[in-house]
Tab-separated table of C-alpha atoms in Angstrom:
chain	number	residue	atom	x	y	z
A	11	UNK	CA	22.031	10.893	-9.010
A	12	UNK	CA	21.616	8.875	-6.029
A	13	UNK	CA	22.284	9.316	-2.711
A	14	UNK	CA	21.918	6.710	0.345
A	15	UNK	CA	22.186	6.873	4.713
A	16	UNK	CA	21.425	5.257	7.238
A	17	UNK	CA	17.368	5.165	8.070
A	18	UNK	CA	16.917	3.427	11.067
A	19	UNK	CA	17.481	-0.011	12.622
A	20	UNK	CA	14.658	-2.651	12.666
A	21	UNK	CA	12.987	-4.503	16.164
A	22	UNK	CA	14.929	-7.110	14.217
A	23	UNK	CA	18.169	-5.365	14.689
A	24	UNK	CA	18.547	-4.774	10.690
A	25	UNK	CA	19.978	-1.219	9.556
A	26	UNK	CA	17.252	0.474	7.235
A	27	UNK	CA	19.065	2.386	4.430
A	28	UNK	CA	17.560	5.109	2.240
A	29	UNK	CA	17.993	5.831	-1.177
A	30	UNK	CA	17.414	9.444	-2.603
A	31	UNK	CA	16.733	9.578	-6.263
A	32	UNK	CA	16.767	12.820	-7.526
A	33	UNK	CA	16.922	14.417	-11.176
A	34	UNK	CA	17.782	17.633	-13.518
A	35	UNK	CA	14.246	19.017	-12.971
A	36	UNK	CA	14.134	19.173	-9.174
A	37	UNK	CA	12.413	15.938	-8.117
A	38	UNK	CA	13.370	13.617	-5.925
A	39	UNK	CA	12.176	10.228	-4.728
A	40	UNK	CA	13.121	8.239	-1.874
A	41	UNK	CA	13.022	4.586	-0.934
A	42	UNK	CA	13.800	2.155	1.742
A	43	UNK	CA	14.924	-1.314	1.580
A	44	UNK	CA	12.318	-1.822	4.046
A	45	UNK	CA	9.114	-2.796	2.390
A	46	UNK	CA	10.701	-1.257	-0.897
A	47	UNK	CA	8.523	1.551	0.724
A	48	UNK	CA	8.379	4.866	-0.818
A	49	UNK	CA	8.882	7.448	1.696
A	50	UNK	CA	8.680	10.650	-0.681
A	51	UNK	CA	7.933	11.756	-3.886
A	52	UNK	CA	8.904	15.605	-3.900
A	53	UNK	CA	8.124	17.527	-7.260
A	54	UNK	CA	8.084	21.053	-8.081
A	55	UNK	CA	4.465	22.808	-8.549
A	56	UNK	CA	3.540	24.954	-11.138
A	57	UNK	CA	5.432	28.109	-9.067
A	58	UNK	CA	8.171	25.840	-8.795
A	59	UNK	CA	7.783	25.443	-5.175
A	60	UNK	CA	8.592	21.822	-4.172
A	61	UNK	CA	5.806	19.666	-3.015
A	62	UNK	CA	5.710	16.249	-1.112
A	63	UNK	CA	2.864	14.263	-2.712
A	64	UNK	CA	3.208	11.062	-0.691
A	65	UNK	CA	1.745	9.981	2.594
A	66	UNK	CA	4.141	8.537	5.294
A	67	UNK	CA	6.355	8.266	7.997
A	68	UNK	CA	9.506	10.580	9.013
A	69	UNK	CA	11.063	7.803	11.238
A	70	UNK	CA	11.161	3.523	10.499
A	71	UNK	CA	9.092	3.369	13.880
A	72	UNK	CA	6.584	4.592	12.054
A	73	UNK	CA	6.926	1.899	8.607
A	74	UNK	CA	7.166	-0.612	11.416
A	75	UNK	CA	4.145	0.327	13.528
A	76	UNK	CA	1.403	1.456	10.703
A	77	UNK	CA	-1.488	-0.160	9.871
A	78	UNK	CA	-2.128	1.372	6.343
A	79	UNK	CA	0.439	0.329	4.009
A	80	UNK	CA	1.996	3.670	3.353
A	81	UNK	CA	4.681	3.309	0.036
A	82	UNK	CA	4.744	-0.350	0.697
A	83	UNK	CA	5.823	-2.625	-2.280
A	84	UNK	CA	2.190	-5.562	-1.414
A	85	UNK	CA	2.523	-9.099	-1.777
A	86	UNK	CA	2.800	-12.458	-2.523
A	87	UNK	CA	-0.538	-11.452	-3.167
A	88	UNK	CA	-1.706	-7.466	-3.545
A	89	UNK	CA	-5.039	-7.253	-2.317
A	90	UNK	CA	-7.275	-10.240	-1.103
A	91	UNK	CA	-7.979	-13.711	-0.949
A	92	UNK	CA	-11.357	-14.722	0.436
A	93	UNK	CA	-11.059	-17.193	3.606
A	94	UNK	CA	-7.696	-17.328	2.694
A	95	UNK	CA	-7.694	-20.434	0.646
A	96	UNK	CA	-7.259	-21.069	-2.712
A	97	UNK	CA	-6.949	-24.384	-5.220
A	98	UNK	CA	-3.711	-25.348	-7.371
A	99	UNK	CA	-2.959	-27.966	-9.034
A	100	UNK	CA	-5.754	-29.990	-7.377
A	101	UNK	CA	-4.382	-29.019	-3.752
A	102	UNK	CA	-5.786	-26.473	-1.417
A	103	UNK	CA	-3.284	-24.256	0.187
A	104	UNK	CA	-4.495	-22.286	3.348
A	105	UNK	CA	-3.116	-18.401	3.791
A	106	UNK	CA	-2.858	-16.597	6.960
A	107	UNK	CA	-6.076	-15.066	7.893
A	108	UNK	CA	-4.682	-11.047	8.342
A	109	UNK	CA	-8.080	-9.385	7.577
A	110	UNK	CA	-10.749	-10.938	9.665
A	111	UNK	CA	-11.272	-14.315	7.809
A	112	UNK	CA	-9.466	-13.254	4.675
A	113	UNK	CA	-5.745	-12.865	3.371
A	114	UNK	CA	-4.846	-9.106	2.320
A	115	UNK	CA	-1.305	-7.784	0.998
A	116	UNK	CA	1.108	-10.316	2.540
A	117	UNK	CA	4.348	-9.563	3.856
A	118	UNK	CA	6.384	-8.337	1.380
A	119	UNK	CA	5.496	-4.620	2.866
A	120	UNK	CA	7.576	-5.482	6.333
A	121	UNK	CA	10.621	-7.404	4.651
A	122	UNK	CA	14.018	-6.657	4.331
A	123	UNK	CA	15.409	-6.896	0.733
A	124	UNK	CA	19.260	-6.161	-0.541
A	125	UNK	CA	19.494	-3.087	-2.511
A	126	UNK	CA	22.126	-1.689	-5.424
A	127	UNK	CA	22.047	1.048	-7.484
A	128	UNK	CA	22.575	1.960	-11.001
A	129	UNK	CA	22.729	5.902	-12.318
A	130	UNK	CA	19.100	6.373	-11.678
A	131	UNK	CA	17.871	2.786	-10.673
A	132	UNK	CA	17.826	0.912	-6.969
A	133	UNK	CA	17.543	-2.953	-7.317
A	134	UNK	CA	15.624	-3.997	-4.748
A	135	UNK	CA	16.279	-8.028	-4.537
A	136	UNK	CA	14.575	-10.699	-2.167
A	137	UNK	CA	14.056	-14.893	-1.406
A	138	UNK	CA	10.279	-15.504	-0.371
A	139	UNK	CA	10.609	-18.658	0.834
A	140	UNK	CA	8.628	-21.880	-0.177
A	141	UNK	CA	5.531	-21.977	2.789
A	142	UNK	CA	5.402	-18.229	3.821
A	143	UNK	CA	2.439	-17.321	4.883
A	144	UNK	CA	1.359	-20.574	3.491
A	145	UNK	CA	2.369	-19.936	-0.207
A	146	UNK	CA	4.051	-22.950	-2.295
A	147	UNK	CA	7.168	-22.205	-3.989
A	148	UNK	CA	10.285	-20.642	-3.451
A	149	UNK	CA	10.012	-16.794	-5.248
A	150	UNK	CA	13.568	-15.105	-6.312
A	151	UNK	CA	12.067	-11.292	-6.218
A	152	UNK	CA	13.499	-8.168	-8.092
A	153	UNK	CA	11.753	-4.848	-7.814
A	154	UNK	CA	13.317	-1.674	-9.324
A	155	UNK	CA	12.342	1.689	-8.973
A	156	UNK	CA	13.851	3.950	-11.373
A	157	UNK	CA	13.311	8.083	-11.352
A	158	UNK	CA	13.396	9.587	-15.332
A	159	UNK	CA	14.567	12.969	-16.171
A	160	UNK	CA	10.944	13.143	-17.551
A	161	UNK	CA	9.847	12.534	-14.260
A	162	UNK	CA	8.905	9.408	-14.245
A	163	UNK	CA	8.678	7.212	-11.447
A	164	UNK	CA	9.147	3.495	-13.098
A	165	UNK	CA	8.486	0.883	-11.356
A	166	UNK	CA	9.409	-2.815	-12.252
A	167	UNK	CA	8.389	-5.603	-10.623
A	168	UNK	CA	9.840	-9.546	-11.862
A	169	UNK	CA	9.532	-12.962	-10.067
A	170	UNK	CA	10.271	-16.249	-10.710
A	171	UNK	CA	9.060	-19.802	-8.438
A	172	UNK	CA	10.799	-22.986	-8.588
A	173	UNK	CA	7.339	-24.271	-7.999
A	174	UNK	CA	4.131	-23.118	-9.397
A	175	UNK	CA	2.170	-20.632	-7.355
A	176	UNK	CA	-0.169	-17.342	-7.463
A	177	UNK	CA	1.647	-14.233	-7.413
A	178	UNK	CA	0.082	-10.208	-7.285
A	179	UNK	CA	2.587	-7.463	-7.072
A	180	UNK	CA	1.901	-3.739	-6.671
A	181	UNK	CA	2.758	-0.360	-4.836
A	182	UNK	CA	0.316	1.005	-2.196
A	183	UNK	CA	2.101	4.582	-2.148
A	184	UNK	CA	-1.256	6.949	-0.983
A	185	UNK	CA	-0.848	10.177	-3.023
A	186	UNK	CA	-2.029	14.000	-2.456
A	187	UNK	CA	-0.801	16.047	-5.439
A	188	UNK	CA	-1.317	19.264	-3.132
A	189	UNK	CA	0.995	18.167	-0.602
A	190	UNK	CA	0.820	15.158	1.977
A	191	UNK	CA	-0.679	17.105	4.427
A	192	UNK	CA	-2.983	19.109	2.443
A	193	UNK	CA	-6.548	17.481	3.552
A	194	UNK	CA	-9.030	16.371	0.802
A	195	UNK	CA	-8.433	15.233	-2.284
A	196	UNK	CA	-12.051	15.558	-3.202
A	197	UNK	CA	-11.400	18.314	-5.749
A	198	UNK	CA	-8.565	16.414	-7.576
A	199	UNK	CA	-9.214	15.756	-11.006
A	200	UNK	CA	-9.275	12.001	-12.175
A	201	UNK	CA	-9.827	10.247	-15.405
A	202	UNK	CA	-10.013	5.581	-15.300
A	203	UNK	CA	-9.953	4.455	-18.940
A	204	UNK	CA	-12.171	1.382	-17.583
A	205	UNK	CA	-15.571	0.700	-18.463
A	206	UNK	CA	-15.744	-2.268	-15.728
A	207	UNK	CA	-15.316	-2.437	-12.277
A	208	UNK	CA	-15.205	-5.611	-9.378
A	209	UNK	CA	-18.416	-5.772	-7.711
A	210	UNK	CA	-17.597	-6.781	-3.780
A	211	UNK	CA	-18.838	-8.373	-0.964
A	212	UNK	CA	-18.927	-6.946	2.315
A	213	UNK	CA	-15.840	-8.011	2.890
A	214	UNK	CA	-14.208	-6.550	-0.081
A	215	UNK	CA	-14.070	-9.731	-1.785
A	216	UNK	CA	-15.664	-9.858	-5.636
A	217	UNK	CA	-18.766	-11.456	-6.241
A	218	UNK	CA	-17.213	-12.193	-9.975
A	219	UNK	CA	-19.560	-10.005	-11.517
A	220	UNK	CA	-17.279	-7.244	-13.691
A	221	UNK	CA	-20.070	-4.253	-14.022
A	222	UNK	CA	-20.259	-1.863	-16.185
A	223	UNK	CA	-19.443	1.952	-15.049
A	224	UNK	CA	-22.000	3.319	-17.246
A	225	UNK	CA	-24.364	5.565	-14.807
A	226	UNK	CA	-22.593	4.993	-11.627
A	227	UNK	CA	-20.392	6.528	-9.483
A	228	UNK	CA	-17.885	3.966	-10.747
A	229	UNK	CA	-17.258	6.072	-14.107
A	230	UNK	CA	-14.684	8.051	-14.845
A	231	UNK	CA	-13.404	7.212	-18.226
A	232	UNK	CA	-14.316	11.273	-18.361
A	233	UNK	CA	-12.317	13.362	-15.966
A	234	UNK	CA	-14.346	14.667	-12.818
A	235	UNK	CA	-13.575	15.485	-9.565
A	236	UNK	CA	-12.702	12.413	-6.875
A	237	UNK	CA	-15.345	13.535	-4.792
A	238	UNK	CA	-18.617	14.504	-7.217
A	239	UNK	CA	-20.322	11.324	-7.747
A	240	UNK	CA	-19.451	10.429	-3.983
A	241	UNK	CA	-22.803	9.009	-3.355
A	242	UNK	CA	-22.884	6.664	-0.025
A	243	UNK	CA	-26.535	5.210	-0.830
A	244	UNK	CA	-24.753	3.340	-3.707
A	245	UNK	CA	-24.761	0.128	-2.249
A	246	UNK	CA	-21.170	-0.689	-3.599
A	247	UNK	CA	-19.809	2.395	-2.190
A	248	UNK	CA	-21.794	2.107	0.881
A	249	UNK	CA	-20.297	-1.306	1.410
A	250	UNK	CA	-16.498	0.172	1.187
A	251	UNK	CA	-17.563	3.886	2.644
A	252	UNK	CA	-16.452	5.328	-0.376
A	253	UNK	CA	-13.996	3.895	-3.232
A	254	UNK	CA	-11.985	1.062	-2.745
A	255	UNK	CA	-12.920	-1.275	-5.559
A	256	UNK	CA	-10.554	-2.484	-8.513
A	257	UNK	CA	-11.022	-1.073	-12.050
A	258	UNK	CA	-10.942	-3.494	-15.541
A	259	UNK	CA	-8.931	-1.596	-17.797
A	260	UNK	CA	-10.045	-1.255	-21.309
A	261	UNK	CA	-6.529	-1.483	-22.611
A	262	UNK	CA	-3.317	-1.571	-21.366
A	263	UNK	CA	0.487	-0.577	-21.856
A	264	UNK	CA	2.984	2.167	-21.063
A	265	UNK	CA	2.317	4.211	-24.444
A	266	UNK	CA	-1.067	5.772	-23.288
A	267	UNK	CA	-1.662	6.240	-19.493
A	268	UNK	CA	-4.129	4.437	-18.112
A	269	UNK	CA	-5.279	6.972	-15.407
A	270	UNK	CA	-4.664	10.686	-15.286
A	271	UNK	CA	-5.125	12.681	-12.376
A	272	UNK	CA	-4.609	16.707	-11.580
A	273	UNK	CA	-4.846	19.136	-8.994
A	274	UNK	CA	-5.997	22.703	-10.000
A	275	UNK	CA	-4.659	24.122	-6.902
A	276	UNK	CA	-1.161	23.074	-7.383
A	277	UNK	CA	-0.909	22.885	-10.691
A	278	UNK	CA	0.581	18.824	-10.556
A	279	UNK	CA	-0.588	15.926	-12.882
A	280	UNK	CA	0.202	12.545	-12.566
A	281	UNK	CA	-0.100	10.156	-15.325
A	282	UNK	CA	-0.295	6.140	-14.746
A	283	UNK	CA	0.381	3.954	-17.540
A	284	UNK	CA	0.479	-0.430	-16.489
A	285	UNK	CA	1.188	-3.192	-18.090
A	286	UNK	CA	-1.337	-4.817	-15.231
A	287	UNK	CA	-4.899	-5.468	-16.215
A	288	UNK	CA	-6.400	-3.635	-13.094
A	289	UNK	CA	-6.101	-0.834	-11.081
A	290	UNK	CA	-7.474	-0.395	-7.723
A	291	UNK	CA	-8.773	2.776	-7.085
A	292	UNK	CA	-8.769	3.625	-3.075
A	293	UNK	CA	-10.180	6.641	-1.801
A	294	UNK	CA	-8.254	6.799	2.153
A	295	UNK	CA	-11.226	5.957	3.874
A	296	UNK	CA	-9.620	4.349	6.389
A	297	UNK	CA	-6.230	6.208	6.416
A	298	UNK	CA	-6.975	8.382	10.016
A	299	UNK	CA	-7.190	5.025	11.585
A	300	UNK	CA	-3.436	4.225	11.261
A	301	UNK	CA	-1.932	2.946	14.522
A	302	UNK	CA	1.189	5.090	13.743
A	303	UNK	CA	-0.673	8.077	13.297
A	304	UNK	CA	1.353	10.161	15.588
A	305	UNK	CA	4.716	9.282	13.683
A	306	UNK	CA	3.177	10.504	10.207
A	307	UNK	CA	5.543	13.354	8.686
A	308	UNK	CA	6.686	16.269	9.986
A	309	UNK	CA	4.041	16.305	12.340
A	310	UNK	CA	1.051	15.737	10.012
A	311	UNK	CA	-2.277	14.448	10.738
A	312	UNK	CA	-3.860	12.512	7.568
A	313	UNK	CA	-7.779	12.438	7.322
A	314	UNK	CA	-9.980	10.522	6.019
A	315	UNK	CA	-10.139	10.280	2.309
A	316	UNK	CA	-7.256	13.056	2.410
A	317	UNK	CA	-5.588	11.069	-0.072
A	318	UNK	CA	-5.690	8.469	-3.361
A	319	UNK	CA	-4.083	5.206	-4.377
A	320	UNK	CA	-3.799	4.135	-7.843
A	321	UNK	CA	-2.617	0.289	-7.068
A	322	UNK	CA	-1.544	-1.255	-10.377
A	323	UNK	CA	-1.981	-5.043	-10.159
A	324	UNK	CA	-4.408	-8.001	-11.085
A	325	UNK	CA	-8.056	-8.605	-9.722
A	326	UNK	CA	-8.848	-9.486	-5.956
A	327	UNK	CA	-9.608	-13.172	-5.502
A	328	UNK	CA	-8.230	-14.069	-8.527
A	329	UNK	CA	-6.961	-17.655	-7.681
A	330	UNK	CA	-10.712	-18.195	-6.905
A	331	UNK	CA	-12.313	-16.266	-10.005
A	332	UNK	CA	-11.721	-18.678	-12.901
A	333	UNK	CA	-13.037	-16.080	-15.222
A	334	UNK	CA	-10.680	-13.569	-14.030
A	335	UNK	CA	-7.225	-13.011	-15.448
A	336	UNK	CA	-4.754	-15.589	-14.250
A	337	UNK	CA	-2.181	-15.178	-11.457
A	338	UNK	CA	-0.827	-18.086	-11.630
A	339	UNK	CA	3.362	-18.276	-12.042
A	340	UNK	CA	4.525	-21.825	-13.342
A	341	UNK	CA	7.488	-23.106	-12.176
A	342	UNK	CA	10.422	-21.443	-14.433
A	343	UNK	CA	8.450	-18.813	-15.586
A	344	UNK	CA	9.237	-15.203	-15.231
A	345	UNK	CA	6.458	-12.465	-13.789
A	346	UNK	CA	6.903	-9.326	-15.395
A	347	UNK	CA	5.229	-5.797	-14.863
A	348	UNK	CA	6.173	-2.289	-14.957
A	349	UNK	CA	4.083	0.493	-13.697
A	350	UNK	CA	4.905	4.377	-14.154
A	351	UNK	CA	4.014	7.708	-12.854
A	352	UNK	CA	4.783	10.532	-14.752
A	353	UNK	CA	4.547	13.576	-13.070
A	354	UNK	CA	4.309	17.068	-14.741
A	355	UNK	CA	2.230	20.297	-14.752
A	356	UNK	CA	-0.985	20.496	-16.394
A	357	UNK	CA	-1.423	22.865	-18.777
């Protein structure tokens, strides 16, 4: 079933509608045609006591005024592009610097898109226009979020360019499977089926070296806990204070999750499964810095590495990293990925 009202009404003087998802078992989602943000994910624990497992914002001043990303559907490009420049074709097309020198996200996470719904689907729709933010061709955008009664969160993402340019596409939702507000997520329970990760710069962008995990922090193909191999004298991790680095999966698809992670204390596990080569692993380390702090939800005050992202998407820097995997999107061609997160009770 899904249910929509009105959310709020942009600086721009757009009305913000929201779109409550919600299924047999007791979970609900909800969305925005803002930023295709997700504003909650709401799943019962294991004493069947609902729980809010997404970071956010009660009111659209808050969407409007962060800093951090919270639910927002990234792109033309998820993640970064160093000195915002990149080669196509033979010609160099400049980005707008939004992270000191570089390019991060895009701005896809603060754009309107028209909405419809299905039984259990919305269809998020949008025109990125050839030249925004410096990007060649025109993108027709259609991102769909549909809630399972396994409860699954499915997320769909397709795109097609009248001209041929880069394209990176994922969901920056921040997630606490003890509740939103709940503090660290230290204890949680996680599990990367990756034996590779992106070494980085300083400034977050890859060297191009893809190292293996084997006796670093960096592995987790076995579950531990988030916070056990938190080590700050690694110098990758010191770089990033703390995890924020994008993980080669070993194989991907939507039969075997890619990622598993659990809380003991609630009793919630949430799967990941991608059709996207990579998933960047971020550890909030910057989350208490959000200008909208004050507007987070229901009066909550998020701390620092008091929640996780699992960002499905392609490598950082890819339309400089020949040897990475390819973002490029030829003209008539069709970008397709689905991500999902199945949530359930571990057992």
């Amino acid at each position: 079933m899904i249910t929509k009202q009105l959310f709020g009404t942009t600086r721009s003087g757009d009305c913000v509608t929201r779109y409550t998802l919600t299924n047999a078992n007791g979970m609900t989602v909800q969305v925005l045609d803002y930023g295709c943000i997700i504003q909650s994910v709401i799943v019962p624990d294991r004493n069947g006591k609902p729980v809010d497992v997404v970071l956010g914002y009660d009111t659209l001043e808050g969407y409007e005024q962060g800093t951090v990303f919270h639910g927002a559907f990234v792109g033309r490009y998820a993640n970064r592009i160093g000195a915002s420049r990149f080669t196509l074709n033979g010609t160099e097309y400049l980005l707008e610097p939004n992270e000191g020198k570089n390019h991060l996200h895009g701005v896809y996470a603060v754009s309107m898109f028209e909405a419809e719904t299905t039984e259990n689907s919305v269809i998020f729709r949008r025109t990125s226009p050839d030249g925004e933010e410096g990007y060649p061709g025109t993108v027709e955008l259609t991102v769909t979020y549909t809630l399972t009664e396994h409860n699954e969160l499915i997320l769909e993402y397709q795109a097609a360019s009248d001209a041929d340019t880069v394209i990176n596409l994922t969901n920056h939702s921040y997630f606490n499977l003890n509740g939103h507000d709940a503090g660290s997520v230290a204890a949680h329970m996680l599990s990367i089926q990756a034996s590779r990760f992106t070494v980085v710069k300083p400034d977050s962008i890859p060297t191009g070296e893809l190292r293996l995990v084997e006796q670093t922090p960096f592995d987790f193909r076995t579950p531990k806990p988030i916070g056990r191999d938190l080590d700050l004298t690694d110098p990758q991790l010191r770089l990033t204070d703390g995890y924020d680095h994008n993980f080669v999966l070993d194989t991907t698809g939507l039969g075997t999750p890619e990622a598993v992670v659990w809380s003991d204390a609630s009793g919630l596990q949430m799967e990941c499964a991608t059709t996207q080569p990579g998933i960047q692993f971020y550890h909030a380390n910057f989350v208490q810095e959000d200008a909208a702090m004050s507007k987070a939800k229901r009066g909550a005050v998020y701390q620092k590495r008091g929640a996780f992202c699992l960002e499905t998407q392609h490598f950082p820097d890819s339309p400089n990293q020949a040897a990475f995997p390819s973002t490029v999107l030829r003209k008539g061609e069709c970008c397709h990925e689905v991500t999902v997160y199945r949530f359930g009770i571990r057992t």
